Coordinates of C-alpha atoms and ligand atoms in Angstrom, one line a residue:
M1 CA 149.2 123.1 98.7
R2 CA 149.7 123.0 102.5
K3 CA 153.3 123.4 103.8
K4 CA 154.0 120.7 106.3
I5 CA 154.7 121.7 109.7
I6 CA 156.8 119.3 111.9
A7 CA 157.0 120.3 115.7
G8 CA 158.8 118.8 118.6
N9 CA 157.3 118.8 122.1
W10 CA 160.0 118.7 124.6
K11 CA 157.7 118.4 127.5
M12 CA 159.3 118.7 130.9
N13 CA 162.8 117.8 129.6
M14 CA 166.0 119.9 129.1
T15 CA 167.6 122.4 131.5
P16 CA 168.6 125.9 129.8
S17 CA 172.0 124.6 129.1
E18 CA 171.0 121.3 127.9
A19 CA 168.4 123.1 125.7
V20 CA 171.2 125.3 124.0
A21 CA 173.3 122.1 123.4
L22 CA 170.3 120.3 121.7
V23 CA 169.5 123.2 119.5
N24 CA 172.9 123.3 118.5
E25 CA 173.2 119.5 117.8
L26 CA 169.9 119.3 115.9
K27 CA 170.3 122.5 113.8
P28 CA 172.3 121.2 110.8
L29 CA 169.9 118.0 110.9
V30 CA 166.5 119.6 110.7
A31 CA 167.6 122.0 107.9
C32 CA 164.5 121.7 105.6
E33 CA 163.1 124.1 102.9
D34 CA 159.7 122.4 102.4
A35 CA 158.4 122.2 106.0
D36 CA 158.1 124.5 109.0
V37 CA 160.2 123.3 111.9
V38 CA 159.2 124.4 115.4
F39 CA 160.8 123.3 118.8
C40 CA 158.2 123.7 121.7
V41 CA 160.3 124.1 124.7
P42 CA 159.8 124.7 128.4
A43 CA 159.3 128.2 129.3
I44 CA 162.6 128.9 131.0
D45 CA 164.4 127.4 127.8
I46 CA 162.7 129.7 125.5
I47 CA 165.1 132.6 125.6
P48 CA 168.3 130.5 125.2
A49 CA 166.6 128.4 122.6
V50 CA 165.6 131.6 120.5
E51 CA 169.2 132.5 120.7
A52 CA 170.6 129.3 119.8
A53 CA 168.3 128.9 116.9
K54 CA 169.0 132.4 115.3
G55 CA 170.2 132.1 111.7
S56 CA 168.3 128.6 111.3
N57 CA 165.2 127.5 110.0
I58 CA 164.0 126.4 113.6
E59 CA 161.1 128.5 115.2
I60 CA 160.8 128.3 118.9
G61 CA 157.4 127.6 120.3
A62 CA 156.1 127.5 124.0
E63 CA 154.1 124.4 125.5
N64 CA 151.6 126.5 127.1
M65 CA 150.2 130.2 127.9
Y66 CA 147.8 131.7 130.1
F67 CA 144.8 133.4 128.8
E68 CA 145.0 136.7 130.7
E69 CA 147.1 139.6 130.0
K70 CA 148.8 140.2 133.1
G71 CA 148.5 140.4 136.8
A72 CA 148.1 138.0 140.0
Y73 CA 148.3 134.6 138.5
T74 CA 151.4 133.2 140.2
G75 CA 153.4 131.0 138.1
E76 CA 151.7 131.6 134.7
I77 CA 153.3 132.9 131.6
S78 CA 151.4 135.8 129.6
P79 CA 151.1 136.0 125.9
N80 CA 153.3 139.2 125.8
M81 CA 155.8 137.4 127.6
L82 CA 156.0 134.8 124.9
V83 CA 156.0 137.1 122.1
D84 CA 158.5 139.6 123.4
A85 CA 160.9 136.3 123.9
G86 CA 160.5 135.5 120.3
V87 CA 157.8 132.8 120.3
K88 CA 155.6 132.4 117.3
Y89 CA 153.8 129.1 118.0
V90 CA 152.2 127.8 121.2
I91 CA 150.8 124.4 122.1
I92 CA 147.3 124.6 123.7
G93 CA 145.2 122.0 125.4
H94 CA 147.9 119.0 125.2
S95 CA 146.2 116.1 126.9
E96 CA 148.7 116.0 129.6
R97 CA 147.6 119.5 130.7
R98 CA 144.1 118.4 130.4
E99 CA 144.8 115.4 132.5
Y100 CA 147.2 116.7 135.1
F101 CA 146.3 120.5 135.2
A102 CA 142.5 120.4 134.7
E103 CA 142.6 122.3 131.4
T104 CA 139.1 122.1 129.8
D105 CA 137.6 122.8 126.4
E106 CA 136.6 126.2 127.5
T107 CA 140.1 127.3 128.8
V108 CA 141.6 125.8 125.6
N109 CA 139.1 128.1 123.7
K110 CA 140.2 131.0 125.8
K111 CA 143.9 130.5 125.2
V112 CA 143.4 129.9 121.5
L113 CA 141.4 133.4 121.2
K114 CA 144.3 135.0 123.2
A115 CA 147.0 133.4 121.2
F116 CA 145.4 134.8 118.0
E117 CA 144.9 138.2 119.6
H118 CA 148.7 138.5 119.9
N119 CA 149.5 136.9 116.4
M120 CA 150.8 133.6 117.6
I121 CA 149.9 130.5 116.0
P122 CA 148.3 128.0 118.4
I123 CA 148.9 124.2 117.9
I124 CA 145.6 123.1 119.4
C125 CA 145.5 119.5 120.6
C126 CA 142.7 117.1 120.5
G127 CA 142.6 113.3 121.1
E128 CA 140.5 110.6 122.4
S129 CA 141.3 107.9 125.2
L130 CA 141.5 104.3 124.6
K131 CA 138.1 103.7 126.3
Q132 CA 136.5 106.3 124.1
R133 CA 138.1 104.6 120.9
E134 CA 136.9 101.2 122.2
Q135 CA 133.2 102.7 122.9
G136 CA 133.4 103.9 119.1
I137 CA 132.9 107.6 120.1
T138 CA 136.2 108.9 118.8
I139 CA 135.0 111.1 115.9
D140 CA 132.0 112.5 118.1
W141 CA 134.5 113.3 120.8
I142 CA 137.2 115.0 118.6
R143 CA 134.3 117.2 116.6
Q144 CA 133.2 118.5 120.1
Q145 CA 136.8 119.3 121.2
I146 CA 137.3 121.2 118.0
K147 CA 133.9 123.0 118.0
I148 CA 134.7 124.4 121.4
A149 CA 138.3 125.2 120.7
F150 CA 137.2 127.4 117.7
L151 CA 134.4 129.2 119.2
N152 CA 134.6 132.9 118.2
V153 CA 137.6 132.2 116.2
T154 CA 137.4 133.9 112.7
A155 CA 137.7 132.0 109.3
D156 CA 141.0 134.1 108.6
Q157 CA 142.4 133.0 112.1
A158 CA 141.4 129.5 111.7
K159 CA 143.3 129.3 108.1
T160 CA 146.4 130.0 110.0
A161 CA 145.9 127.4 113.0
V162 CA 147.4 124.2 113.3
I163 CA 145.5 121.4 114.9
A164 CA 147.5 118.3 116.5
Y165 CA 145.4 115.0 116.6
E166 CA 146.9 113.1 119.3
P167 CA 145.3 109.8 120.3
I168 CA 145.9 109.6 124.2
W169 CA 146.8 105.9 124.1
A170 CA 149.4 106.5 121.5
I171 CA 151.3 109.0 123.4
G172 CA 154.7 107.9 125.0
T173 CA 153.6 104.3 124.8
G174 CA 155.4 103.3 121.6
K175 CA 151.9 102.4 120.0
V176 CA 151.4 104.6 117.1
A177 CA 148.1 104.7 115.5
T178 CA 147.7 102.8 112.4
T179 CA 148.0 105.1 109.3
E180 CA 144.3 104.6 108.5
Q181 CA 143.2 105.5 112.0
A182 CA 145.3 108.7 111.9
Q183 CA 144.2 109.6 108.4
E184 CA 140.5 109.0 109.2
V185 CA 140.5 111.3 112.2
C186 CA 142.5 114.0 110.5
A187 CA 140.1 114.0 107.5
A188 CA 137.2 114.1 110.0
I189 CA 138.7 117.2 111.6
R190 CA 139.2 118.9 108.3
C191 CA 135.4 118.1 107.7
C192 CA 134.5 119.7 110.9
I193 CA 136.3 122.7 110.1
G194 CA 134.7 122.9 106.8
E195 CA 131.3 122.7 108.5
I196 CA 132.1 125.4 111.1
Y197 CA 133.7 127.7 108.2
D198 CA 134.0 126.9 104.6
E199 CA 135.9 124.8 102.2
A200 CA 138.8 127.2 101.8
T201 CA 139.3 127.3 105.7
A202 CA 139.2 123.5 105.7
E203 CA 141.9 123.3 102.8
A204 CA 144.2 125.7 104.4
I205 CA 144.3 124.7 108.0
R206 CA 147.2 122.2 109.0
I207 CA 146.5 119.1 110.8
Q208 CA 149.3 117.2 112.6
Y209 CA 149.3 113.6 113.9
G210 CA 151.1 113.1 117.3
G211 CA 151.7 109.8 119.4
S212 CA 154.8 108.0 119.2
V213 CA 155.8 109.3 115.8
S214 CA 159.4 107.9 115.0
A215 CA 161.6 108.0 111.9
S216 CA 160.1 104.8 110.6
S217 CA 156.5 105.7 111.2
A218 CA 156.7 109.4 109.9
P219 CA 157.0 108.9 106.1
E220 CA 153.7 106.7 105.9
L221 CA 151.9 109.0 108.1
F222 CA 153.0 112.2 106.5
S223 CA 152.1 110.9 103.0
Q224 CA 148.4 110.8 103.9
P225 CA 146.4 113.4 102.1
D226 CA 144.9 115.1 105.6
I227 CA 148.1 114.6 107.7
D228 CA 150.2 117.8 107.3
G229 CA 153.1 116.8 109.7
G230 CA 153.6 115.9 113.1
L231 CA 153.7 116.8 116.8
V232 CA 156.6 114.7 118.2
G233 CA 157.4 114.0 121.7
G234 CA 160.2 111.5 122.7
A235 CA 161.7 111.4 119.1
S236 CA 162.1 115.2 119.1
L237 CA 165.1 115.0 121.9
K238 CA 167.2 113.1 119.6
P239 CA 169.0 113.1 116.3
D240 CA 166.1 111.0 114.8
F241 CA 164.3 114.2 114.7
G242 CA 166.3 115.3 111.8
K243 CA 165.1 112.1 109.9
I244 CA 161.4 112.9 110.9
V245 CA 161.7 116.4 109.4
N246 CA 163.4 115.1 106.3
W247 CA 160.9 112.1 106.1
H248 CA 160.8 112.0 102.3
Ligands
13P1 P1 155.5 110.8 122.0 O1 155.8 111.2 120.6 O2 156.6 110.8 122.9 O3 154.5 109.8 122.0 O4 154.5 112.1 122.5 C1 153.7 112.6 121.6 C2 153.0 114.0 122.1 O5 152.5 114.1 123.2 C3 153.6 115.2 121.6 O6 152.9 116.2 122.0

């Protein structure tokens, strides 16, 4: 039985002091034993958020990471910096990073390998555009993203990974994918992992849905056999996140 994992992606929101206030506000609301709860926060909020989350069930994650150890990479954050700050999860390859910051499947793969090397759990994002969905190439596209993201990743590592299926057209639009659409793609992702590795790895890996998840859409989405939780943007900044975490 896979444990659900519900993660907030704060994106570029919340100053350090606002982050502390939000963690303190949400802490009692997201208390939950049967799901992992992660707040992925801007880099500058990580240290105060880790401090504020102490003693609670909240794990703090990062929204991005560089794939080199250290050196002349102005503005980047290294895996060691994240680990030392208390980070366990890191979002890799969010569609906003692919669109605005030129991330590619290849850089995603490098970051995924680096995250595992440092014993962090990558939340690996994939998803199709509206045009790709209309062209009927969604599954082919996602399979390609997954195959490249997992190049040289071992089965033991893959078993611990989290994949977030986030259709780009559903992000921040209020236009949530139908339960059938979300389940269909998450099942196809699990099948693809089974082809790359084996049945045990496919059964172990956790697959989230993301894109306009709300307290009202979460219960049906999270009840699907291949959806193991959500990656939540806008609603993770509000008390509603407590309802999403405690969806059943
Ligand atoms: P929204 O929940 O705001 O649509 O954002 C989804 C997302 O991009 C999470 O990573």
